[in-house]
Amino acid sequence: MTVTVDTTAAAALALGDDALVLSHRLGEWAGHAPVLEEEVALANIALDLLGQARVLLSMAGDEDELAYLREERAFRNLQLVEQPNGDFAHTIARQLYFSAYQQLLYAGLAAGDGPFAPLAAKAVKEVAYHRDHAEQWTLRLGDGTDVSHDRMQRACDALWRFTGEMFQPVNGVDADWAGMETAWLESVGEVLRRATLTVPEGPRTGAWAAGAGRQGLHTEPFGRMLAEMQHLHRSHPGASW
Amino acid sequence: MATAATRDTAGTTAYGTPDATGDTTAYQRAFDAAVAADDRIEPRDWMPDAYRATLVRQIAQHAHSEIIGMQPEANWITRAPSLRRKAILMAKVQDEAGHGLYLYSAAETLGVSRDELLDKLHSGRQKYSSIFNYPTLTWADVGAIGWLVDGAAITNQVPLCRCSYGPYARAMVRICKEESFHQRQGYELLLALSRGTPEQHAMAQDAVDRWWWPSLMMFGPPDDASQHSAQSMAWKIKRHSNDELRQRFVDICVPQAESLGLTLPDPDLKWNEERGHHDFGPIDWTEFWDVLKGNGPCNEQRITQRRRAHDEGAWVREAAAAHAAKHHGEARHTGQTGAARA
């Protein structure tokens, strides 16, 4: 597949924004995790994602200009990754859905020879760890106590409607989107069943048309997240840090 | 203690408790000899009860400080002004959680459990460093914490790498390596601000003004008011007095402040040729004791957040325990936690 530089930049922005925004959300957990080992693990995942975001955004332009000076409508991330942390179950459900997607996407990209192959080859190793972490916690919470089972089920149900967007083709990313979606449904479904959870049955495209986040249409909590993330940088125009 | 006299041929301690008569004299003599010889005391060695209690108190307080110390810095993770700085800060806060884990493990070798210690922290029966009761009001505070607070911590902790208790000394070796890295990053953050716009320079100066004196208080009360010092030095848990370390820290910081282009907020600070040290002004010990007693700017906030994280996480820990109980005996790899890689 031949892509122009501009297409690659736009695609890098979409994938970079996913990593940037999810990293930010995970960063909000610092000092609030249920157990010290999870302080380490969540920060570790957040750092991996931030590393991916920096490489990807740099492919699209200046990483800090892109992160700190774009407004909400110019961000191209999936709506899934901007969802608030909620309780630990919501964070884990979001991680399970996203890391399973990222693992499929990066494994495919790493195997190809496109512009994202080098990044994907490194990231796929990190993502395998993220996926394992999310899967183990899905099993513990789903097949733990009655309380944790109910919380995990609610979280999986609540975020299900954001999962369809992941498989809307991104222009400039050479992937088998339909094949990935089938594989994703199968592998996530298998984890949920092992965790004694019910695979949600609701729609997977949410209130906006699928692909909304990729077009800059986001959910309400996202604007507030950006306000916090960007305020200091914007308060000192042109300063370097 | 790694002396042949107290170990059997398998290399483990031949006896852990005094004999039926309760006579500890021989054990005490062996312990004293090991300390005198700069040998390391190890978990299965006999040790005086007071030595054990002192170490539990000190290591727990140290662990708690790492955990509470995550809060003032985590306060700025979501607002870090560049992605590079954000990555550095996230890595640092992650390291602090890791340091907490090393230290709780070291404390556990003395026969207490992490849960027990956390419970004491949450109920206020054990303390953490007074420094973390100060708020981080600007981004520059992150740099000031790195440079001054981590700098003071390193000055305190490097001698602990030679502490008589083996597990604590070994934890400190690992921690000091990472702390030195954090300290350099904090210095470099402040340098960028100091050389930046006038607003950034002012932000850096303001942070140093607010963190300087609390950092000097990290070395603890003056020698004549330090109740644990003499015994801790005799046991070689401590190697230098509070005032000695504080002086060393001031002497290190003065030239660093100069090269940063920032001033230290002490009109009495000046080189004393005769002593070969910097003289510095009096510390406000009333403030120190106030903060220690719980009346600092953030005491209530810090402990409330820690308790809330713990309480709100109870269902998660219960789930993990229930899952482990149900699946006991299954392949171990399914029980691997995310932290295993970290």
Coordinates of C-alpha atoms in Angstrom, one line a residue:
Chain A
M1 CA 0.0 0.0 0.0
T2 CA 1.4 3.4 -1.0
V3 CA 0.7 6.3 1.3
T4 CA 1.6 9.9 1.1
V5 CA 3.5 11.6 3.9
D6 CA 0.4 13.5 4.9
T7 CA -1.7 10.3 5.2
T8 CA 1.0 8.8 7.4
A9 CA 1.0 12.0 9.6
A10 CA -2.7 11.8 10.0
A11 CA -2.6 8.1 10.8
A12 CA 0.3 8.7 13.3
L13 CA -1.8 11.3 15.0
A14 CA -4.8 8.9 15.4
L15 CA -2.6 6.2 16.9
G16 CA -0.5 8.6 18.9
D17 CA -3.6 10.3 20.4
D18 CA -4.9 6.9 21.6
A19 CA -1.7 6.3 23.4
L20 CA -1.4 9.8 24.7
V21 CA -4.9 10.0 26.1
L22 CA -4.9 6.6 27.7
S23 CA -1.5 7.3 29.3
H24 CA -2.9 10.4 30.8
R25 CA -5.9 8.6 32.2
L26 CA -3.7 6.0 33.8
G27 CA -1.5 8.7 35.2
E28 CA -4.5 9.9 37.2
W29 CA -4.3 6.7 39.2
A30 CA -0.9 7.6 40.7
G31 CA -1.3 7.6 44.5
H32 CA -4.9 6.1 44.3
A33 CA -4.3 2.5 43.3
P34 CA -5.9 -0.3 45.4
V35 CA -2.6 -1.9 46.2
L36 CA 1.1 -0.8 45.8
E37 CA 1.9 -3.3 43.1
E38 CA -0.8 -1.7 41.0
E39 CA 0.8 1.8 41.6
V40 CA 3.8 0.3 39.9
A41 CA 1.9 -1.6 37.2
L42 CA -0.4 1.2 36.1
A43 CA 2.4 3.8 36.0
N44 CA 4.4 1.3 34.0
I45 CA 1.7 0.9 31.4
A46 CA 1.1 4.6 31.3
L47 CA 4.8 5.2 30.6
D48 CA 4.9 2.6 27.8
L49 CA 1.9 4.3 26.2
L50 CA 3.5 7.8 26.6
G51 CA 6.6 6.5 25.0
Q52 CA 4.5 5.2 22.0
A53 CA 2.7 8.5 21.9
R54 CA 5.9 10.5 21.7
V55 CA 7.2 8.5 18.8
L56 CA 3.9 8.6 16.9
L57 CA 3.3 12.3 17.5
S58 CA 6.8 13.1 16.4
M59 CA 6.0 11.4 13.1
A60 CA 3.2 13.9 12.7
G61 CA 5.0 17.0 13.9
D62 CA 6.2 18.5 17.2
E63 CA 5.1 16.3 20.0
D64 CA 4.4 19.1 22.5
E65 CA 2.7 21.4 20.1
L66 CA 0.4 18.5 19.1
A67 CA -0.3 17.4 22.7
Y68 CA -0.7 20.8 24.3
L69 CA -1.9 23.2 21.6
R70 CA -4.7 21.4 19.8
E71 CA -8.3 21.8 21.0
E72 CA -10.7 19.0 21.6
R73 CA -12.1 18.9 18.0
A74 CA -8.6 18.3 16.6
F75 CA -7.9 15.2 18.7
R76 CA -8.2 11.9 16.8
N77 CA -8.2 9.4 19.6
L78 CA -10.9 6.7 20.1
Q79 CA -13.6 7.7 22.5
L80 CA -12.8 4.5 24.5
V81 CA -9.5 5.8 25.7
E82 CA -10.8 9.1 26.9
Q83 CA -13.4 7.5 29.2
P84 CA -12.9 8.4 32.9
N85 CA -11.1 5.9 35.0
G86 CA -14.3 5.1 37.1
D87 CA -13.6 2.3 39.6
F88 CA -10.8 -0.2 39.2
A89 CA -13.1 -2.5 37.2
H90 CA -13.8 0.3 34.6
T91 CA -10.1 0.9 34.2
I92 CA -9.4 -2.8 33.7
A93 CA -12.3 -3.2 31.2
R94 CA -10.9 -0.3 29.3
Q95 CA -7.4 -1.8 29.4
L96 CA -8.7 -5.2 28.3
Y97 CA -10.6 -3.8 25.3
F98 CA -7.9 -1.5 24.2
S99 CA -4.8 -3.7 24.8
A100 CA -6.4 -6.6 22.9
Y101 CA -7.0 -4.2 20.0
Q102 CA -3.6 -2.7 20.2
Q103 CA -2.0 -6.1 20.3
L104 CA -3.7 -7.2 17.1
L105 CA -3.0 -3.9 15.4
Y106 CA 0.7 -3.7 16.3
A107 CA 1.3 -7.4 15.6
G108 CA 0.0 -6.8 12.1
L109 CA 1.9 -3.6 11.6
A110 CA 5.1 -5.1 12.9
A111 CA 4.8 -7.9 10.4
G112 CA 4.5 -5.4 7.5
D113 CA 7.0 -2.9 6.1
G114 CA 4.9 0.3 6.4
P115 CA 6.0 3.4 8.2
F116 CA 4.7 2.1 11.5
A117 CA 6.6 -1.2 11.4
P118 CA 9.6 -0.1 13.5
L119 CA 7.4 1.4 16.3
A120 CA 5.0 -1.5 16.2
A121 CA 7.9 -4.0 16.6
K122 CA 8.9 -2.4 19.8
A123 CA 5.4 -1.6 21.1
V124 CA 4.0 -5.1 20.5
K125 CA 6.2 -6.4 23.3
E126 CA 4.9 -3.8 25.7
V127 CA 1.3 -4.3 24.6
A128 CA 1.5 -8.0 25.2
Y129 CA 2.3 -7.2 28.8
H130 CA -0.5 -4.7 29.1
R131 CA -2.9 -7.3 27.7
D132 CA -1.7 -9.9 30.2
H133 CA -2.1 -7.5 33.1
A134 CA -5.7 -6.6 32.0
E135 CA -6.6 -10.3 31.4
Q136 CA -5.3 -11.4 34.8
W137 CA -7.3 -8.7 36.5
T138 CA -10.4 -9.4 34.5
L139 CA -10.2 -13.0 35.7
R140 CA -9.6 -12.0 39.3
L141 CA -12.4 -9.5 39.4
G142 CA -14.9 -11.5 37.3
D143 CA -14.2 -14.7 39.1
G144 CA -13.4 -13.2 42.5
T145 CA -16.2 -12.2 44.9
D146 CA -19.9 -11.4 44.1
V147 CA -19.1 -7.7 44.5
S148 CA -16.2 -7.7 42.2
H149 CA -18.1 -9.9 39.7
D150 CA -20.9 -7.3 39.5
R151 CA -18.6 -4.4 39.2
M152 CA -16.6 -6.1 36.5
Q153 CA -19.7 -7.0 34.6
R154 CA -21.0 -3.4 34.9
A155 CA -17.8 -2.0 33.6
C156 CA -17.6 -4.4 30.6
D157 CA -21.2 -3.5 29.8
A158 CA -20.7 0.3 30.1
L159 CA -17.7 0.4 27.8
W160 CA -18.9 -2.0 25.3
R161 CA -20.5 0.7 23.1
F162 CA -17.1 2.3 22.5
T163 CA -15.5 -0.8 21.1
G164 CA -16.9 -0.7 17.6
E165 CA -14.9 2.4 16.8
M166 CA -11.6 0.6 17.1
F167 CA -12.2 -1.3 13.9
Q168 CA -13.2 1.7 11.7
P169 CA -10.4 1.8 9.2
V170 CA -7.8 4.6 9.7
N171 CA -6.6 6.0 6.5
G172 CA -2.9 5.4 6.2
V173 CA -2.8 2.3 8.5
D174 CA -2.5 -0.8 6.5
A175 CA -4.5 -3.4 8.5
D176 CA -7.1 -6.1 8.0
W177 CA -9.8 -4.2 10.0
A178 CA -12.6 -6.8 9.6
G179 CA -10.2 -9.7 10.4
M180 CA -9.0 -7.8 13.5
E181 CA -12.5 -7.3 14.7
T182 CA -13.4 -10.9 14.4
A183 CA -10.2 -11.9 16.2
W184 CA -10.8 -9.3 18.9
L185 CA -14.4 -10.4 19.5
E186 CA -13.2 -14.0 19.8
S187 CA -10.3 -13.3 22.2
V188 CA -12.0 -10.8 24.4
G189 CA -15.1 -13.0 24.5
E190 CA -13.0 -15.9 25.6
V191 CA -11.4 -13.9 28.5
L192 CA -14.8 -12.7 29.6
R193 CA -16.3 -16.2 29.6
R194 CA -13.3 -17.6 31.6
A195 CA -13.9 -14.7 34.0
T196 CA -17.5 -16.0 34.4
L197 CA -18.7 -12.8 32.9
T198 CA -21.4 -12.4 30.2
V199 CA -20.2 -11.0 26.9
P200 CA -22.2 -7.7 26.5
E201 CA -24.9 -7.8 23.9
G202 CA -25.5 -4.0 23.4
P203 CA -24.6 -2.0 20.3
R204 CA -20.8 -1.4 19.8
T205 CA -21.0 2.0 18.2
G206 CA -22.4 4.3 20.9
A207 CA -24.5 7.4 20.5
W208 CA -22.3 8.9 17.8
A209 CA -21.6 7.1 14.5
A210 CA -18.8 4.7 14.8
G211 CA -15.5 6.5 14.1
A212 CA -16.6 9.7 15.9
G213 CA -13.4 10.1 18.0
R214 CA -11.3 9.6 14.8
Q215 CA -13.2 12.6 13.3
G216 CA -12.7 14.8 16.4
L217 CA -16.1 14.2 17.9
H218 CA -15.5 13.3 21.6
T219 CA -17.4 12.7 24.8
E220 CA -17.9 15.5 27.5
P221 CA -15.2 14.4 30.0
F222 CA -12.5 14.7 27.3
G223 CA -12.6 18.5 27.2
R224 CA -12.0 18.8 31.0
M225 CA -9.2 16.3 30.7
L226 CA -7.5 18.4 28.1
A227 CA -8.1 21.6 30.1
E228 CA -6.1 20.1 32.9
M229 CA -3.4 18.6 30.7
Q230 CA -2.8 21.7 28.7
H231 CA -3.3 24.6 31.1
L232 CA 0.3 25.1 32.3
H233 CA 1.8 24.7 28.8
R234 CA -0.7 27.2 27.4
S235 CA -0.1 29.7 30.3
H236 CA 3.5 30.2 29.1
P237 CA 3.3 30.6 25.3
G238 CA 6.6 29.8 23.7
A239 CA 8.4 28.8 26.9
S240 CA 10.5 25.7 26.9
W241 CA 10.5 23.3 29.9
Chain B
M1 CA 25.3 -11.8 61.5
A2 CA 27.6 -13.5 59.2
T3 CA 30.0 -14.8 61.8
A4 CA 30.9 -18.5 61.9
A5 CA 30.4 -18.5 65.7
T6 CA 26.7 -18.0 65.3
R7 CA 25.9 -20.1 62.3
D8 CA 25.7 -23.9 61.9
T9 CA 27.4 -25.6 59.0
A10 CA 24.4 -25.2 56.7
G11 CA 24.9 -21.5 57.0
T12 CA 21.7 -20.7 58.9
T13 CA 21.5 -19.5 62.5
A14 CA 21.9 -22.4 64.9
Y15 CA 19.6 -20.8 67.4
G16 CA 17.0 -18.1 67.2
T17 CA 15.9 -17.5 70.8
P18 CA 17.7 -17.6 74.1
D19 CA 17.6 -20.8 76.1
A20 CA 15.0 -21.8 78.6
T21 CA 16.7 -19.8 81.4
G22 CA 16.2 -16.7 79.3
D23 CA 19.9 -15.9 79.5
T24 CA 20.6 -13.6 76.6
T25 CA 24.2 -12.7 77.6
A26 CA 25.9 -14.9 75.1
Y27 CA 23.7 -13.7 72.3
Q28 CA 24.1 -10.1 73.3
R29 CA 27.9 -10.6 73.3
A30 CA 27.8 -12.1 69.8
F31 CA 25.6 -9.4 68.5
D32 CA 27.8 -6.7 70.0
A33 CA 30.9 -8.3 68.5
A34 CA 29.2 -8.5 65.1
V35 CA 28.2 -4.8 65.2
A36 CA 31.7 -3.9 66.3
A37 CA 33.3 -5.8 63.5
D38 CA 31.0 -4.1 61.0
D39 CA 29.3 -7.4 60.2
R40 CA 25.8 -7.4 58.9
I41 CA 23.0 -8.6 61.1
E42 CA 20.6 -10.8 59.1
P43 CA 16.9 -11.7 59.7
R44 CA 17.5 -15.1 61.4
D45 CA 20.2 -13.8 63.7
W46 CA 19.5 -13.0 67.3
M47 CA 19.1 -9.3 68.0
P48 CA 18.1 -7.2 71.0
D49 CA 14.4 -6.5 71.1
A50 CA 15.0 -2.8 71.2
Y51 CA 17.2 -3.0 68.0
R52 CA 14.4 -4.9 66.2
A53 CA 11.8 -2.3 67.4
T54 CA 14.0 0.6 66.3
L55 CA 14.5 -0.9 62.9
V56 CA 10.9 -1.6 62.4
R57 CA 10.0 1.9 63.4
Q58 CA 12.6 3.5 61.1
I59 CA 12.1 1.2 58.1
A60 CA 8.4 1.5 58.3
Q61 CA 8.6 5.3 58.6
H62 CA 10.9 5.3 55.6
A63 CA 8.5 3.1 53.6
H64 CA 5.5 5.2 54.5
S65 CA 7.5 8.3 53.4
E66 CA 8.0 6.8 49.9
I67 CA 4.2 6.1 49.6
I68 CA 2.9 9.4 51.0
G69 CA 5.7 11.1 49.0
M70 CA 4.1 10.0 45.8
Q71 CA 1.2 12.4 46.4
P72 CA 2.8 15.9 46.2
E73 CA 4.5 14.9 42.9
A74 CA 1.6 12.9 41.5
N75 CA -0.3 16.2 42.0
W76 CA 1.5 17.4 38.8
I77 CA 1.5 14.4 36.6
T78 CA -1.6 15.4 34.8
R79 CA -0.3 19.0 34.3
A80 CA 3.3 18.4 33.4
P81 CA 4.1 21.0 30.7
S82 CA 5.9 18.8 28.2
L83 CA 5.7 15.1 27.3
R84 CA 9.3 14.6 28.2
R85 CA 8.8 16.0 31.7
K86 CA 5.6 14.0 32.1
A87 CA 7.4 10.8 31.3
I88 CA 10.2 11.6 33.8
L89 CA 7.7 12.5 36.5
M90 CA 5.6 9.3 36.0
A91 CA 8.8 7.2 36.1
K92 CA 9.8 8.9 39.3
V93 CA 6.5 8.3 41.1
Q94 CA 6.6 4.7 39.9
D95 CA 10.1 4.4 41.4
E96 CA 8.7 5.7 44.7
A97 CA 6.1 3.0 44.8
G98 CA 8.8 0.5 44.1
H99 CA 11.0 1.9 46.9
G100 CA 8.0 1.6 49.3
L101 CA 7.8 -2.1 48.3
Y102 CA 11.5 -2.8 48.9
L103 CA 11.3 -1.2 52.3
Y104 CA 8.1 -2.9 53.4
S105 CA 9.9 -6.2 52.4
A106 CA 12.9 -5.2 54.5
A107 CA 10.6 -4.4 57.4
E108 CA 8.9 -7.8 57.0
T109 CA 12.2 -9.6 57.6
L110 CA 11.9 -8.3 61.1
G111 CA 8.6 -10.1 61.7
V112 CA 6.0 -7.5 61.0
S113 CA 3.6 -7.6 58.0
R114 CA 3.0 -4.9 55.4
D115 CA -0.7 -4.8 56.2
E116 CA 0.1 -4.2 59.9
L117 CA 2.4 -1.3 59.0
L118 CA -0.1 0.2 56.6
D119 CA -2.7 0.0 59.2
K120 CA -0.4 1.9 61.6
L121 CA 0.2 4.5 58.9
H122 CA -3.5 4.9 58.3
S123 CA -4.4 5.2 61.9
G124 CA -1.6 7.7 62.6
R125 CA 0.4 5.4 64.9
Q126 CA 3.4 5.5 62.6
K127 CA 4.8 8.6 61.0
Y128 CA 6.2 9.6 57.6
S129 CA 8.7 12.3 56.7
S130 CA 7.4 15.8 57.7
I131 CA 8.4 17.2 54.3
F132 CA 5.5 15.6 52.5
N133 CA 3.0 17.7 54.4
Y134 CA 3.9 20.7 52.3
P135 CA 1.9 21.4 49.2
T136 CA 3.2 21.5 45.6
L137 CA 1.8 24.8 44.4
T138 CA 3.6 25.2 41.0
W139 CA 5.4 23.1 38.5
A140 CA 8.7 24.3 39.9
D141 CA 7.9 22.6 43.1
V142 CA 8.5 19.3 41.3
G143 CA 12.0 20.5 40.5
A144 CA 12.6 21.8 44.1
I145 CA 11.5 18.4 45.5
G146 CA 13.9 16.6 43.2
W147 CA 16.9 18.9 43.9
L148 CA 16.3 19.6 47.6
V149 CA 14.1 16.9 49.1
D150 CA 15.7 14.0 47.2
G151 CA 19.1 15.7 47.8
A152 CA 18.4 15.7 51.5
A153 CA 17.1 12.1 51.4
I154 CA 20.3 11.0 49.6
T155 CA 22.5 12.7 52.2
N156 CA 20.6 10.9 54.9
Q157 CA 20.4 7.5 53.0
V158 CA 23.9 7.0 51.6
P159 CA 25.3 6.2 55.0
L160 CA 22.4 3.8 55.5
C161 CA 23.9 1.7 52.7
R162 CA 26.4 0.7 55.5
C163 CA 23.7 0.2 58.1
S164 CA 24.3 -2.8 60.4
Y165 CA 21.0 -4.5 59.4
G166 CA 21.6 -6.3 56.1
P167 CA 18.2 -6.2 54.4
Y168 CA 17.9 -2.5 55.1
A169 CA 21.4 -1.7 53.9
R170 CA 20.8 -3.6 50.6
A171 CA 17.4 -1.9 50.0
M172 CA 19.2 1.4 50.4
V173 CA 21.9 0.6 47.8
R174 CA 19.2 0.1 45.2
I175 CA 17.1 3.1 46.3
C176 CA 20.1 5.5 46.5
K177 CA 21.0 4.7 42.8
E178 CA 17.5 5.7 41.7
E179 CA 17.3 8.7 44.0
S180 CA 20.5 10.2 42.7
F181 CA 19.0 10.0 39.2
H182 CA 15.8 11.7 40.4
Q183 CA 17.9 14.4 42.1
R184 CA 19.8 15.2 38.9
Q185 CA 16.5 15.4 37.0
G186 CA 15.1 17.8 39.5
Y187 CA 18.1 20.0 39.3
E188 CA 17.9 20.0 35.5
L189 CA 14.2 20.9 35.7
L190 CA 15.0 23.9 37.9
L191 CA 17.9 24.9 35.6
A192 CA 15.6 24.9 32.6
L193 CA 13.2 27.2 34.5
S194 CA 15.9 29.4 35.9
R195 CA 17.3 30.0 32.4
G196 CA 13.8 30.3 30.9
T197 CA 11.4 33.2 30.8
P198 CA 11.3 35.7 33.7
E199 CA 8.0 34.1 34.8
Q200 CA 9.7 30.7 34.8
H201 CA 12.7 32.0 36.7
A202 CA 10.4 33.6 39.3
M203 CA 8.5 30.3 39.6
A204 CA 11.8 28.4 40.3
Q205 CA 13.0 31.0 42.9
D206 CA 9.6 30.9 44.7
A207 CA 9.7 27.1 44.9
V208 CA 13.2 27.1 46.3
D209 CA 12.2 29.7 48.8
R210 CA 9.4 27.5 50.0
W211 CA 11.2 24.2 50.1
W212 CA 14.6 25.2 51.5
W213 CA 13.8 25.2 55.2
P214 CA 11.5 22.2 55.2
S215 CA 14.3 20.3 53.5
L216 CA 16.8 21.2 56.2
M217 CA 14.2 19.9 58.7
M218 CA 14.3 16.5 57.0
F219 CA 17.5 15.7 59.0
G220 CA 15.5 15.7 62.2
P221 CA 15.8 17.6 65.4
P222 CA 19.1 19.1 66.5
D223 CA 21.5 16.6 68.1
D224 CA 20.7 17.7 71.7
A225 CA 17.0 17.1 71.1
S226 CA 17.2 13.8 69.2
Q227 CA 16.0 11.0 71.5
H228 CA 17.0 8.0 69.3
S229 CA 20.3 9.2 67.9
A230 CA 22.9 7.9 70.5
Q231 CA 21.5 4.4 70.6
S232 CA 21.1 4.2 66.8
M233 CA 24.7 5.3 66.3
A234 CA 25.9 2.7 68.8
W235 CA 24.0 0.1 66.8
K236 CA 25.5 1.4 63.6
I237 CA 22.0 1.9 62.2
K238 CA 22.9 5.6 62.0
R239 CA 26.5 6.6 61.1
H240 CA 26.3 10.4 61.5
S241 CA 24.4 12.8 63.6
N242 CA 21.5 14.9 62.4
D243 CA 23.4 18.1 62.6
E244 CA 26.4 16.6 60.8
L245 CA 24.3 15.5 57.9
R246 CA 22.4 18.8 57.8
Q247 CA 25.7 20.7 57.6
R248 CA 27.0 18.4 54.8
F249 CA 23.8 19.1 52.9
V250 CA 24.0 22.9 53.2
D251 CA 27.6 22.7 52.0
I252 CA 26.6 20.7 49.0
C253 CA 23.6 23.0 48.1
V254 CA 25.3 26.4 48.3
P255 CA 27.4 26.0 45.1
Q256 CA 24.6 24.2 43.3
A257 CA 22.2 27.1 44.0
E258 CA 24.8 29.4 42.6
S259 CA 25.2 27.5 39.4
L260 CA 21.4 27.3 39.2
G261 CA 21.3 31.1 39.3
L262 CA 18.9 30.9 42.3
T263 CA 19.3 32.2 45.9
L264 CA 18.7 30.3 49.1
P265 CA 16.3 32.1 51.5
D266 CA 18.7 32.6 54.4
P267 CA 20.3 36.0 55.1
D268 CA 22.7 34.3 57.6
L269 CA 24.1 31.9 55.1
K270 CA 27.8 32.5 54.6
W271 CA 31.1 30.7 54.3
N272 CA 33.0 30.2 57.6
E273 CA 36.7 29.9 56.7
E274 CA 37.6 28.8 60.2
R275 CA 35.1 25.9 60.3
G276 CA 35.5 25.1 56.6
H277 CA 31.7 25.0 56.5
H278 CA 28.8 27.3 55.7
D279 CA 27.1 29.0 58.7
F280 CA 23.4 29.1 58.3
G281 CA 20.4 30.7 60.1
P282 CA 18.3 29.2 62.8
I283 CA 15.6 26.6 61.9
D284 CA 12.1 27.2 63.0
W285 CA 11.7 24.2 65.2
T286 CA 8.2 25.3 66.3
E287 CA 7.1 24.7 62.7
F288 CA 8.9 21.4 62.6
W289 CA 7.2 20.0 65.7
D290 CA 3.8 21.4 64.6
V291 CA 4.1 19.6 61.3
L292 CA 5.2 16.5 63.0
K293 CA 2.2 16.6 65.3
G294 CA -0.1 16.7 62.4
N295 CA -0.7 20.4 62.0
G296 CA 1.2 21.0 58.7
P297 CA -0.5 22.3 55.6
C298 CA -1.3 18.9 54.1
N299 CA -1.2 16.3 56.9
E300 CA -4.9 15.8 56.9
Q301 CA -5.1 15.7 53.1
R302 CA -2.3 13.2 52.7
I303 CA -3.5 10.7 55.2
T304 CA -7.1 11.0 54.0
Q305 CA -6.1 10.3 50.4
R306 CA -4.0 7.3 51.5
R307 CA -6.9 5.9 53.6
R308 CA -9.4 6.5 50.8
A309 CA -7.2 4.7 48.2
H310 CA -6.8 1.8 50.6
D311 CA -10.5 1.6 51.6
E312 CA -11.8 2.0 48.0
G313 CA -9.4 -0.7 46.9
A314 CA -10.6 -3.2 49.6
W315 CA -13.0 -4.9 47.2
V316 CA -10.2 -5.3 44.6
R317 CA -7.8 -7.0 47.2
E318 CA -10.7 -9.2 48.4
A319 CA -11.4 -10.2 44.8
A320 CA -7.8 -11.1 44.2
A321 CA -7.7 -13.2 47.5
A322 CA -11.0 -14.9 46.6
H323 CA -9.8 -15.7 43.1
A324 CA -6.5 -17.1 44.4
A325 CA -8.3 -19.3 46.9
K326 CA -10.6 -20.7 44.2
H327 CA -7.8 -21.4 41.8
H328 CA -5.2 -22.5 44.3
G329 CA -3.0 -25.2 42.8
E330 CA -3.5 -24.1 39.2
A331 CA -0.5 -23.3 37.1
R332 CA 1.4 -20.5 38.8
H333 CA 1.7 -18.4 35.7
T334 CA -2.0 -17.5 35.9
G335 CA -1.3 -15.8 39.2
Q336 CA 1.4 -13.6 37.9
T337 CA 0.7 -9.9 38.6
G338 CA 1.5 -7.0 36.4
A339 CA 4.2 -5.9 38.9
A340 CA 6.2 -9.0 38.0
R341 CA 7.7 -7.3 35.0
A342 CA 8.0 -3.9 36.6

